Coordinates of C-alpha atoms in Angstrom, one line a residue:
M109 CA 32.0 27.9 13.3
L110 CA 29.9 28.4 16.1
R111 CA 30.4 31.8 17.3
K112 CA 30.7 31.8 21.0
C113 CA 29.2 35.7 22.4
S114 CA 29.5 37.7 25.4
K115 CA 27.4 40.2 24.2
F116 CA 25.0 41.1 21.5
V117 CA 21.5 42.8 20.7
A118 CA 19.6 39.4 19.7
A119 CA 16.9 41.6 17.4
A120 CA 18.9 42.5 15.5
L121 CA 21.8 39.9 16.2
I122 CA 24.7 41.9 15.7
F123 CA 27.3 40.3 18.0
S124 CA 30.6 41.7 19.6
S125 CA 33.7 40.0 21.1
C126 CA 33.0 37.0 19.5
S127 CA 35.0 34.0 19.7
M128 CA 35.1 31.3 16.9
L129 CA 35.1 28.1 18.2
N130 CA 35.8 24.6 16.1
T131 CA 31.6 23.2 15.4
N132 CA 30.5 20.3 12.7
E133 CA 32.3 20.8 9.2
S134 CA 28.8 18.5 7.8
A135 CA 26.2 20.8 9.0
N136 CA 24.5 23.5 7.2
T137 CA 23.6 25.3 9.9
E138 CA 25.6 27.6 12.4
V139 CA 24.9 27.7 16.0
S140 CA 24.7 30.9 18.3
N141 CA 25.9 29.7 22.2
A142 CA 25.0 33.1 24.0
A143 CA 27.1 33.6 27.3
P144 CA 24.8 34.1 30.7
A145 CA 24.7 37.5 32.3
D146 CA 24.8 38.4 35.7
S147 CA 20.9 38.9 35.8
S148 CA 18.4 36.5 35.2
T149 CA 15.0 36.1 35.0
T150 CA 12.0 34.0 36.9
E151 CA 11.1 31.1 33.7
T152 CA 7.3 29.9 34.0
T153 CA 6.0 26.9 32.1
P154 CA 3.8 28.6 29.9
P155 CA -0.1 27.5 29.6
A156 CA -1.8 25.1 27.6
S157 CA -2.3 27.4 24.9
S158 CA 1.4 27.9 23.9
S159 CA 3.0 27.0 20.8
Q160 CA 5.5 25.4 22.8
I161 CA 5.9 21.7 24.3
I162 CA 5.0 22.9 28.3
G163 CA 8.6 22.2 29.3
S164 CA 10.1 23.3 27.6
S165 CA 12.7 26.5 27.8
L166 CA 11.0 29.9 27.4
I167 CA 14.1 32.1 25.8
D168 CA 12.2 35.4 25.7
E169 CA 15.6 37.3 26.2
P170 CA 19.0 35.2 25.8
Y171 CA 20.9 37.8 27.2
H172 CA 18.9 36.7 30.4
Y173 CA 18.5 34.0 30.1
D174 CA 20.2 32.4 33.1
G175 CA 22.3 29.3 31.2
K176 CA 23.3 28.8 28.2
T177 CA 21.6 30.0 24.5
Y178 CA 21.8 28.3 21.3
F179 CA 20.3 29.9 18.1
L180 CA 19.2 27.8 15.1
Y181 CA 20.8 29.1 12.5
G182 CA 19.5 28.0 8.4
A183 CA 16.4 27.6 9.1
E184 CA 15.1 31.5 8.9
H185 CA 13.4 30.9 6.2
L186 CA 11.0 28.6 8.0
K187 CA 9.8 31.7 10.1
L188 CA 9.8 30.3 13.5
E189 CA 8.5 31.7 16.9
N190 CA 11.7 30.0 18.8
Y191 CA 14.8 30.3 17.5
Y192 CA 16.6 29.9 20.5
F193 CA 17.8 26.4 22.7
D194 CA 19.0 25.3 25.8
I195 CA 20.9 22.6 24.2
P196 CA 22.8 23.0 20.7
V197 CA 20.7 22.3 17.9
V198 CA 21.8 22.6 13.9
Y199 CA 19.7 22.4 10.9
N200 CA 21.1 20.2 8.9
D201 CA 20.3 16.9 6.4
A202 CA 19.9 14.4 9.3
V203 CA 17.9 17.4 11.0
K204 CA 15.5 17.7 8.5
K205 CA 14.9 14.2 7.8
W206 CA 13.6 13.8 11.0
I207 CA 11.5 17.0 10.2
S208 CA 9.9 15.7 7.2
Y209 CA 9.3 12.3 9.4
F210 CA 7.0 13.8 12.2
L211 CA 5.6 16.4 9.7
N212 CA 4.6 13.3 7.4
R213 CA 4.6 9.7 8.7
G214 CA 5.7 10.6 11.9
R215 CA 2.7 13.2 12.0
G216 CA 0.3 11.1 15.0
F217 CA 3.5 10.0 17.2
F218 CA 4.1 13.6 17.7
E219 CA 0.8 14.7 18.3
R220 CA 0.3 11.7 20.9
Y221 CA 4.0 12.5 22.5
S222 CA 2.7 16.1 22.5
A223 CA -0.2 15.8 23.6
R224 CA 1.3 13.5 26.7
A225 CA 4.2 16.2 27.2
G226 CA 1.4 17.9 29.3
R227 CA 1.4 15.6 32.3
Y228 CA 5.2 14.8 32.5
A229 CA 6.6 17.5 30.9
P230 CA 6.3 20.2 33.5
L231 CA 7.6 17.8 36.0
M232 CA 10.3 16.6 34.1
S233 CA 11.6 19.9 32.9
R234 CA 11.9 21.7 36.2
I235 CA 13.7 18.0 37.9
L236 CA 16.2 18.5 35.4
A237 CA 16.5 22.2 36.4
E238 CA 17.0 21.6 39.5
N239 CA 20.3 19.6 38.8
G240 CA 21.9 22.6 36.9
L241 CA 20.3 20.6 33.7
P242 CA 19.4 22.3 30.3
K243 CA 15.2 22.3 30.2
D244 CA 15.6 20.8 26.7
L245 CA 16.7 17.9 27.4
I246 CA 13.4 17.1 28.0
F247 CA 13.0 16.1 24.1
L248 CA 15.3 13.3 24.8
A249 CA 13.0 11.2 27.2
M250 CA 10.2 12.3 24.2
A251 CA 12.8 10.6 21.9
E252 CA 13.3 7.7 24.2
S253 CA 9.4 7.3 25.2
G254 CA 7.1 9.8 23.5
F255 CA 6.6 10.5 27.4
Q256 CA 4.9 6.8 28.5
S257 CA 5.7 5.6 31.7
K258 CA 5.6 2.4 30.3
A259 CA 7.3 1.6 27.9
K260 CA 9.6 -1.1 26.8
S261 CA 11.8 -1.2 24.8
W262 CA 12.7 -5.4 23.1
A263 CA 16.6 -4.7 24.7
K264 CA 14.5 -4.3 28.5
A265 CA 15.2 -0.5 28.1
V266 CA 12.1 0.5 30.0
G267 CA 10.1 4.1 31.4
P268 CA 9.8 7.6 30.1
W269 CA 13.6 8.0 30.4
Q270 CA 14.8 4.0 29.1
F271 CA 16.6 3.3 31.7
M272 CA 18.5 -0.2 31.1
P273 CA 18.0 -2.4 34.6
Y274 CA 21.8 -1.9 35.2
T275 CA 22.0 1.8 34.8
G276 CA 18.7 2.3 36.9
K277 CA 20.3 0.4 39.9
R278 CA 22.9 2.1 39.2
Y279 CA 21.4 5.8 40.0
G280 CA 19.2 4.5 42.6
L281 CA 16.1 3.1 41.5
K282 CA 14.9 -0.1 42.8
I283 CA 13.9 -3.0 40.1
D284 CA 12.5 -6.0 42.1
W285 CA 9.4 -8.5 41.6
Y286 CA 7.1 -6.3 43.2
T287 CA 8.3 -2.3 41.6
D288 CA 9.7 -0.6 38.5
E289 CA 11.3 2.9 39.4
R290 CA 12.4 3.0 36.2
R291 CA 9.2 3.3 35.1
D292 CA 8.0 6.2 38.0
P293 CA 8.0 9.8 36.2
I294 CA 9.8 11.5 39.8
K295 CA 12.0 9.1 40.5
S296 CA 13.3 8.0 36.9
S297 CA 13.9 11.1 35.9
Q298 CA 16.1 12.3 39.4
A299 CA 18.2 9.3 38.6
A300 CA 17.9 10.2 34.6
A301 CA 19.1 14.5 36.0
M302 CA 22.0 12.1 37.5
Y303 CA 23.1 10.3 34.7
L304 CA 23.3 13.1 32.0
K305 CA 25.2 15.4 34.3
K306 CA 27.9 12.4 34.3
L307 CA 27.9 11.9 30.7
Y308 CA 28.2 15.7 30.1
G309 CA 30.9 15.7 32.3
D310 CA 33.0 12.7 30.4
F311 CA 32.3 14.5 27.4
E312 CA 31.2 18.0 27.7
S313 CA 29.6 18.6 24.6
W314 CA 25.4 17.6 24.9
E315 CA 25.5 16.2 21.9
L316 CA 28.4 13.4 22.7
A317 CA 26.5 13.4 25.5
A318 CA 23.5 12.0 24.0
A319 CA 24.9 10.0 21.9
A320 CA 26.5 8.1 24.4
Y321 CA 23.0 7.9 26.9
N322 CA 22.1 5.5 23.7
A323 CA 24.6 3.4 23.0
G324 CA 26.6 4.0 26.8
E325 CA 29.8 5.9 27.5
G326 CA 32.1 2.7 26.7
K327 CA 31.0 3.0 23.5
M328 CA 31.1 6.4 22.8
G329 CA 34.5 6.7 24.2
R330 CA 36.0 3.9 21.8
A331 CA 34.3 6.1 18.4
I332 CA 36.1 8.5 19.8
K333 CA 39.7 6.8 20.5
R334 CA 39.2 5.1 16.9
Y335 CA 38.1 8.8 15.3
G336 CA 40.5 11.1 16.8
T337 CA 37.4 13.1 17.3
E338 CA 34.5 14.4 19.5
N339 CA 32.7 16.0 17.2
F340 CA 29.8 14.2 17.1
W341 CA 29.0 14.8 12.9
K342 CA 32.3 13.3 12.1
L343 CA 32.4 10.0 14.9
R344 CA 28.2 10.1 12.5
N345 CA 30.2 9.3 9.1
G346 CA 32.4 6.5 10.4
R347 CA 30.8 2.4 10.6
Y348 CA 31.4 2.2 14.5
L349 CA 28.3 3.9 15.8
K350 CA 24.4 2.0 15.3
P351 CA 22.5 3.7 13.3
E352 CA 20.4 4.1 15.8
T353 CA 22.8 5.9 17.8
K354 CA 23.9 8.3 14.5
N355 CA 20.2 9.3 14.2
Y356 CA 19.3 9.7 17.7
V357 CA 20.8 13.2 17.8
P358 CA 19.2 14.3 15.0
K359 CA 16.0 12.9 15.9
I360 CA 15.9 15.1 19.7
M361 CA 16.9 18.5 17.5
A362 CA 14.4 17.8 14.9
L363 CA 11.8 16.9 18.3
A364 CA 13.4 20.4 20.1
I365 CA 13.0 22.7 16.8
I366 CA 9.3 21.4 16.4
G367 CA 8.2 21.3 19.8
K368 CA 9.1 24.4 20.5
N369 CA 7.4 26.1 17.4
L370 CA 4.3 24.3 17.0
K371 CA 2.4 26.7 15.1
A372 CA 4.2 26.9 12.2
F373 CA 4.7 23.7 11.5
G374 CA 0.5 23.2 11.9
F375 CA 0.7 21.2 15.1
D376 CA -1.8 24.4 16.6
D377 CA -4.2 22.2 17.9
I378 CA -2.4 19.9 20.5
E379 CA -4.6 18.9 23.4
F380 CA -2.2 18.8 26.3
H381 CA -3.1 16.2 28.7
E382 CA -3.5 18.0 32.8
P383 CA -0.8 17.9 34.6
L384 CA 0.4 15.0 36.6
D385 CA -1.5 16.3 40.0
Y386 CA -1.6 13.8 43.1
E387 CA -1.7 13.7 47.0
E388 CA 0.1 11.5 49.1
I389 CA -1.0 8.8 52.0
V390 CA 1.1 5.7 54.0
V391 CA 0.0 2.9 53.8
D392 CA 1.3 -0.3 54.8
G393 CA 3.2 -3.1 52.9
G394 CA 1.1 -5.6 51.1
T395 CA -1.5 -3.1 51.4
D396 CA -4.6 -4.3 48.5
L397 CA -4.5 -1.3 45.9
F398 CA -8.3 -3.3 44.9
K399 CA -9.7 -2.3 48.3
V400 CA -8.0 0.9 48.7
A401 CA -9.2 1.5 45.1
E402 CA -12.7 0.7 46.2
L403 CA -13.1 2.7 49.5
L404 CA -11.5 6.2 47.5
E405 CA -14.4 5.0 44.9
V406 CA -11.7 5.2 42.0
E407 CA -11.0 2.4 40.0
F408 CA -7.8 0.8 40.1
D409 CA -6.2 2.0 36.8
E410 CA -7.1 5.3 38.5
L411 CA -4.5 4.2 41.0
H412 CA -2.0 2.4 39.3
Y413 CA -1.7 5.4 36.8
L414 CA -0.5 7.3 39.6
N415 CA 2.0 4.7 40.2
P416 CA 3.2 3.5 37.8
E417 CA 6.2 1.6 39.9
L418 CA 4.0 -0.5 41.4
L419 CA 3.8 -3.6 38.9
R420 CA 1.0 -6.0 41.4
W421 CA -2.0 -5.2 43.0
F422 CA -0.5 -4.8 46.1
T423 CA 1.9 -3.1 47.6
P424 CA 6.1 -4.7 48.3
P425 CA 5.7 -6.6 51.5
T426 CA 9.7 -5.8 51.6
Q427 CA 9.1 -2.9 52.7
E428 CA 7.1 -1.8 56.5
K429 CA 5.4 2.0 54.8
Y430 CA 4.9 2.7 51.0
S431 CA 3.7 6.2 50.0
L432 CA 0.3 5.3 47.7
R433 CA -0.5 8.3 45.3
I434 CA -4.0 9.2 45.1
P435 CA -5.9 11.6 43.4
V436 CA -6.5 15.1 44.5
G437 CA -9.3 15.6 46.6
L438 CA -9.2 12.3 48.3
K439 CA -6.7 12.7 51.5
A440 CA -8.7 13.6 53.6
K441 CA -11.4 11.5 53.5
W442 CA -8.2 8.9 54.1
D443 CA -7.4 10.2 57.0
S444 CA -10.9 10.4 58.4
C445 CA -11.6 6.8 57.7
C446 CA -8.9 4.1 56.8
Q447 CA -5.3 5.4 57.8
Y448 CA -5.2 3.4 60.8
A449 CA -7.5 0.5 59.1
N450 CA -5.8 -2.9 57.5
Y451 CA -6.1 -3.3 54.0
F452 CA -4.1 -6.2 53.5
A453 CA -4.0 -8.3 50.7
S454 CA -5.0 -11.8 51.2
D455 CA -7.3 -12.7 48.1
F456 CA -4.9 -14.4 46.7
Q457 CA -4.4 -17.7 44.0
K458 CA -3.8 -21.0 45.2
Y459 CA -2.3 -23.9 43.7
R460 CA -1.9 -27.7 44.6
V461 CA 1.3 -29.5 43.7
K462 CA 1.0 -32.3 41.7
S463 CA 4.7 -34.2 42.4
S464 CA 6.1 -35.8 45.9
R465 CA 9.3 -34.3 44.8
S466 CA 8.9 -30.9 44.3
D467 CA 10.4 -27.6 46.4
L468 CA 9.3 -24.0 46.4
R469 CA 11.5 -22.9 43.5
D470 CA 9.9 -25.8 40.7
V471 CA 6.9 -24.2 41.7
A472 CA 8.4 -20.3 41.0
R473 CA 10.0 -22.2 38.2
K474 CA 6.3 -22.8 36.9
F475 CA 4.4 -19.6 37.0
K476 CA 7.8 -17.8 35.6
I477 CA 8.8 -15.8 39.5
K478 CA 11.9 -15.6 39.2
D479 CA 12.6 -14.1 43.2
V480 CA 11.4 -17.5 44.6
E481 CA 11.8 -15.4 48.2
V482 CA 8.2 -13.5 46.9
L483 CA 6.9 -17.1 47.8
T484 CA 8.3 -17.4 51.3
W485 CA 7.2 -14.8 52.2
L486 CA 3.4 -15.7 51.1
N487 CA 4.2 -19.3 52.8
D488 CA 4.7 -19.4 55.7
G489 CA 7.2 -22.2 57.1
L490 CA 8.1 -22.5 53.5
S491 CA 12.0 -22.1 52.6
K492 CA 12.9 -22.5 49.1
N493 CA 14.6 -25.8 49.0
S494 CA 11.0 -27.1 51.4
R495 CA 10.2 -30.3 50.1
L496 CA 6.5 -30.0 48.8
K497 CA 4.0 -33.0 50.0
S498 CA 1.8 -34.2 46.5
G499 CA -1.6 -32.0 46.9
Q500 CA 0.1 -29.1 48.9
E501 CA -1.2 -26.3 48.9
V502 CA 0.8 -23.1 48.0
V503 CA -0.2 -19.7 47.8
L504 CA 0.7 -17.7 44.9
P505 CA 1.5 -13.8 44.2
F506 CA -1.9 -13.3 41.8
R507 CA -5.2 -12.4 43.0
N508 CA -8.6 -14.4 42.5
G509 CA -10.4 -14.0 39.5
Q510 CA -7.3 -12.9 37.5
S511 CA -5.3 -14.9 34.7
V512 CA -1.8 -15.1 35.2
R513 CA -1.5 -14.2 31.9
A514 CA -2.9 -10.2 32.8
E515 CA -1.4 -7.5 31.8
M516 CA 0.2 -7.1 35.0
Y517 CA 2.3 -10.2 34.5
A518 CA 2.9 -9.7 30.8
D519 CA 6.8 -8.9 32.5
L520 CA 7.1 -12.8 33.5
Y521 CA 6.6 -13.5 30.4
D522 CA 9.2 -11.3 28.6
M523 CA 11.9 -13.2 27.1
P524 CA 15.3 -12.8 27.2
R525 CA 17.1 -9.9 25.2
K526 CA 19.8 -12.3 23.4
S527 CA 17.1 -14.7 22.4
V528 CA 14.7 -11.6 21.3
L529 CA 18.2 -10.7 19.0
R530 CA 18.5 -14.3 18.0
K531 CA 15.0 -14.5 16.5
R532 CA 15.2 -10.9 15.5
N533 CA 17.8 -11.7 12.9
Y534 CA 17.1 -15.3 12.4
R535 CA 14.0 -12.9 10.7
S536 CA 16.1 -10.8 8.9
R537 CA 18.0 -14.1 7.6
I538 CA 15.1 -15.4 6.2
K539 CA 14.0 -12.3 4.2
L540 CA 17.5 -12.2 3.0
A541 CA 17.5 -15.9 1.7
R542 CA 13.7 -15.1 0.0
A543 CA 15.0 -11.7 -2.3
R544 CA 18.3 -13.5 -2.8
A545 CA 17.3 -17.1 -4.5
K546 CA 14.5 -18.9 -5.8
P547 CA 13.3 -22.8 -4.2
I548 CA 14.0 -26.0 -5.9
S549 CA 11.1 -26.5 -8.1
N550 CA 11.0 -30.1 -8.7
P551 CA 12.2 -31.7 -5.3
S552 CA 13.8 -35.1 -5.6
R553 CA 15.6 -35.6 -2.1
Y554 CA 15.3 -34.9 1.7
Y555 CA 17.4 -34.5 4.6
T556 CA 16.6 -35.5 7.8
V557 CA 17.4 -33.0 10.7
Q558 CA 19.8 -34.5 13.7
K559 CA 20.1 -33.2 16.6
G560 CA 22.6 -30.5 16.9
D561 CA 21.7 -29.4 13.2
S562 CA 21.6 -25.9 12.3
L563 CA 20.8 -24.1 8.2
W564 CA 24.1 -24.0 7.5
T565 CA 25.2 -27.3 8.4
V566 CA 22.7 -28.8 6.3
A567 CA 23.2 -26.7 3.6
R568 CA 27.6 -27.6 4.2
K569 CA 26.7 -31.6 4.7
N570 CA 24.3 -31.2 1.5
G571 CA 26.3 -29.4 -1.0
I572 CA 23.5 -26.7 -1.3
S573 CA 23.9 -22.9 -1.3
L574 CA 22.1 -21.9 2.4
D575 CA 19.3 -19.8 0.5
K576 CA 17.6 -22.2 -2.2
L577 CA 17.9 -24.8 1.3
I578 CA 16.0 -21.9 3.2
V579 CA 13.5 -20.8 0.2
S580 CA 13.1 -24.1 -0.6
N581 CA 12.2 -24.8 2.7
L582 CA 10.2 -21.7 3.6
D583 CA 6.6 -24.6 4.8
I584 CA 9.1 -25.4 7.9
V585 CA 11.8 -22.4 8.3
K586 CA 9.4 -19.5 7.7
N587 CA 8.4 -19.3 11.3
R588 CA 10.5 -21.3 13.7
M589 CA 14.0 -22.9 13.4
I590 CA 14.6 -26.1 12.7
R591 CA 14.2 -29.1 14.6
A592 CA 15.0 -33.4 14.8
G593 CA 13.1 -35.1 12.8
D594 CA 12.1 -32.4 9.8
K595 CA 13.1 -33.3 6.1
L596 CA 14.2 -30.5 4.1
V597 CA 13.6 -30.5 0.3
V598 CA 18.0 -30.4 -0.5
D599 CA 17.8 -31.5 -4.2

């Protein structure tokens, strides 16, 4: 049961005027939600030597905390330093499983996540608080990306808060060929705060809001309707939600429990990264970042590290001016010598057209540039439909000396999400067949694959099980799908 209390003595855990609220029946812990008092204390960021993740809520006196607080029951034997959180946290079997993971096999992951928290968690926490949200929601970002600004999932979710393209744009994040603001820790945190506030307004439960952040509002809404309950832990027992979503909320809770009790769990030597700190200068659109880095006598990677939303080596030419972050202490140098100088990007590669039947769209396809307007900006007088002559030079957005396969352009070669899913399912099917069937030992009959054939149709045509067909032709099918002309063993 969840006891909502209007008044209590925290140290003795003596409650008065408590109303009983229904909560998770399957969890082996209880959570206490303390109503905020009229007065509040100002919370400060814990120092680097703190026993909790920098940016997480500091709740020394729950009665005076400016917001709801939740007590972690059932874990008293762990003798933790912090039992209070500003998001609901329970100690049940699902959460224990994740705690065990991060204390053992996933220990290295937790150490790296925590170290990066020093850089990003304080500003995320501040942005959450400014939007009236719990600070411990930083553990949602920790679960999503481990506080990596350039994190990218197979499903095309990007950034510390792992926004999908549609959702990111919906909450004001710009995503184009030049920039991806999902990678910007500040802008993406502001967008995440808006999204989380919306989700909490929809579901009135942080467990459901977090699950919806992972699965989508529609999926969670359908789950609630299907099972007739708004209790996440009961929804989790059904088959409708994917395992990823079922594990998502317990994972966040486990990270929060460990993250606010580092010493108790043996993480008392975390070396937190320095908090994100920078100055800003204003540069023209299309400014060469290599030239700016050279002038400021910093590495290009350091400049790029402060501006992770910039995908290329020059600022977006689609914007007249661009606010660029630079290391602290260098703005004065820029203002004194260079703020009016022209550092316009000019070191572009060129491509010589080989066919007289090409246009800019063909060149864009060849170099995997999805936005042909990138080429029209670089090639004055040419439109996307302009017919190109054989031997004509076309300016490309890649820098001289760079490979078009450089890490900076890795996103150009991303496989579509459907292709990734298809490959994942294919590999899973191959693995299943290897576990269930044995290969034909002395082949006597073969089938030549025809155009349009699949493994399933070949198996059906030849009266052989799909599993046996797969394991009998592993040399062909284990790394790729079948093609017309392949000879498959069928008997």
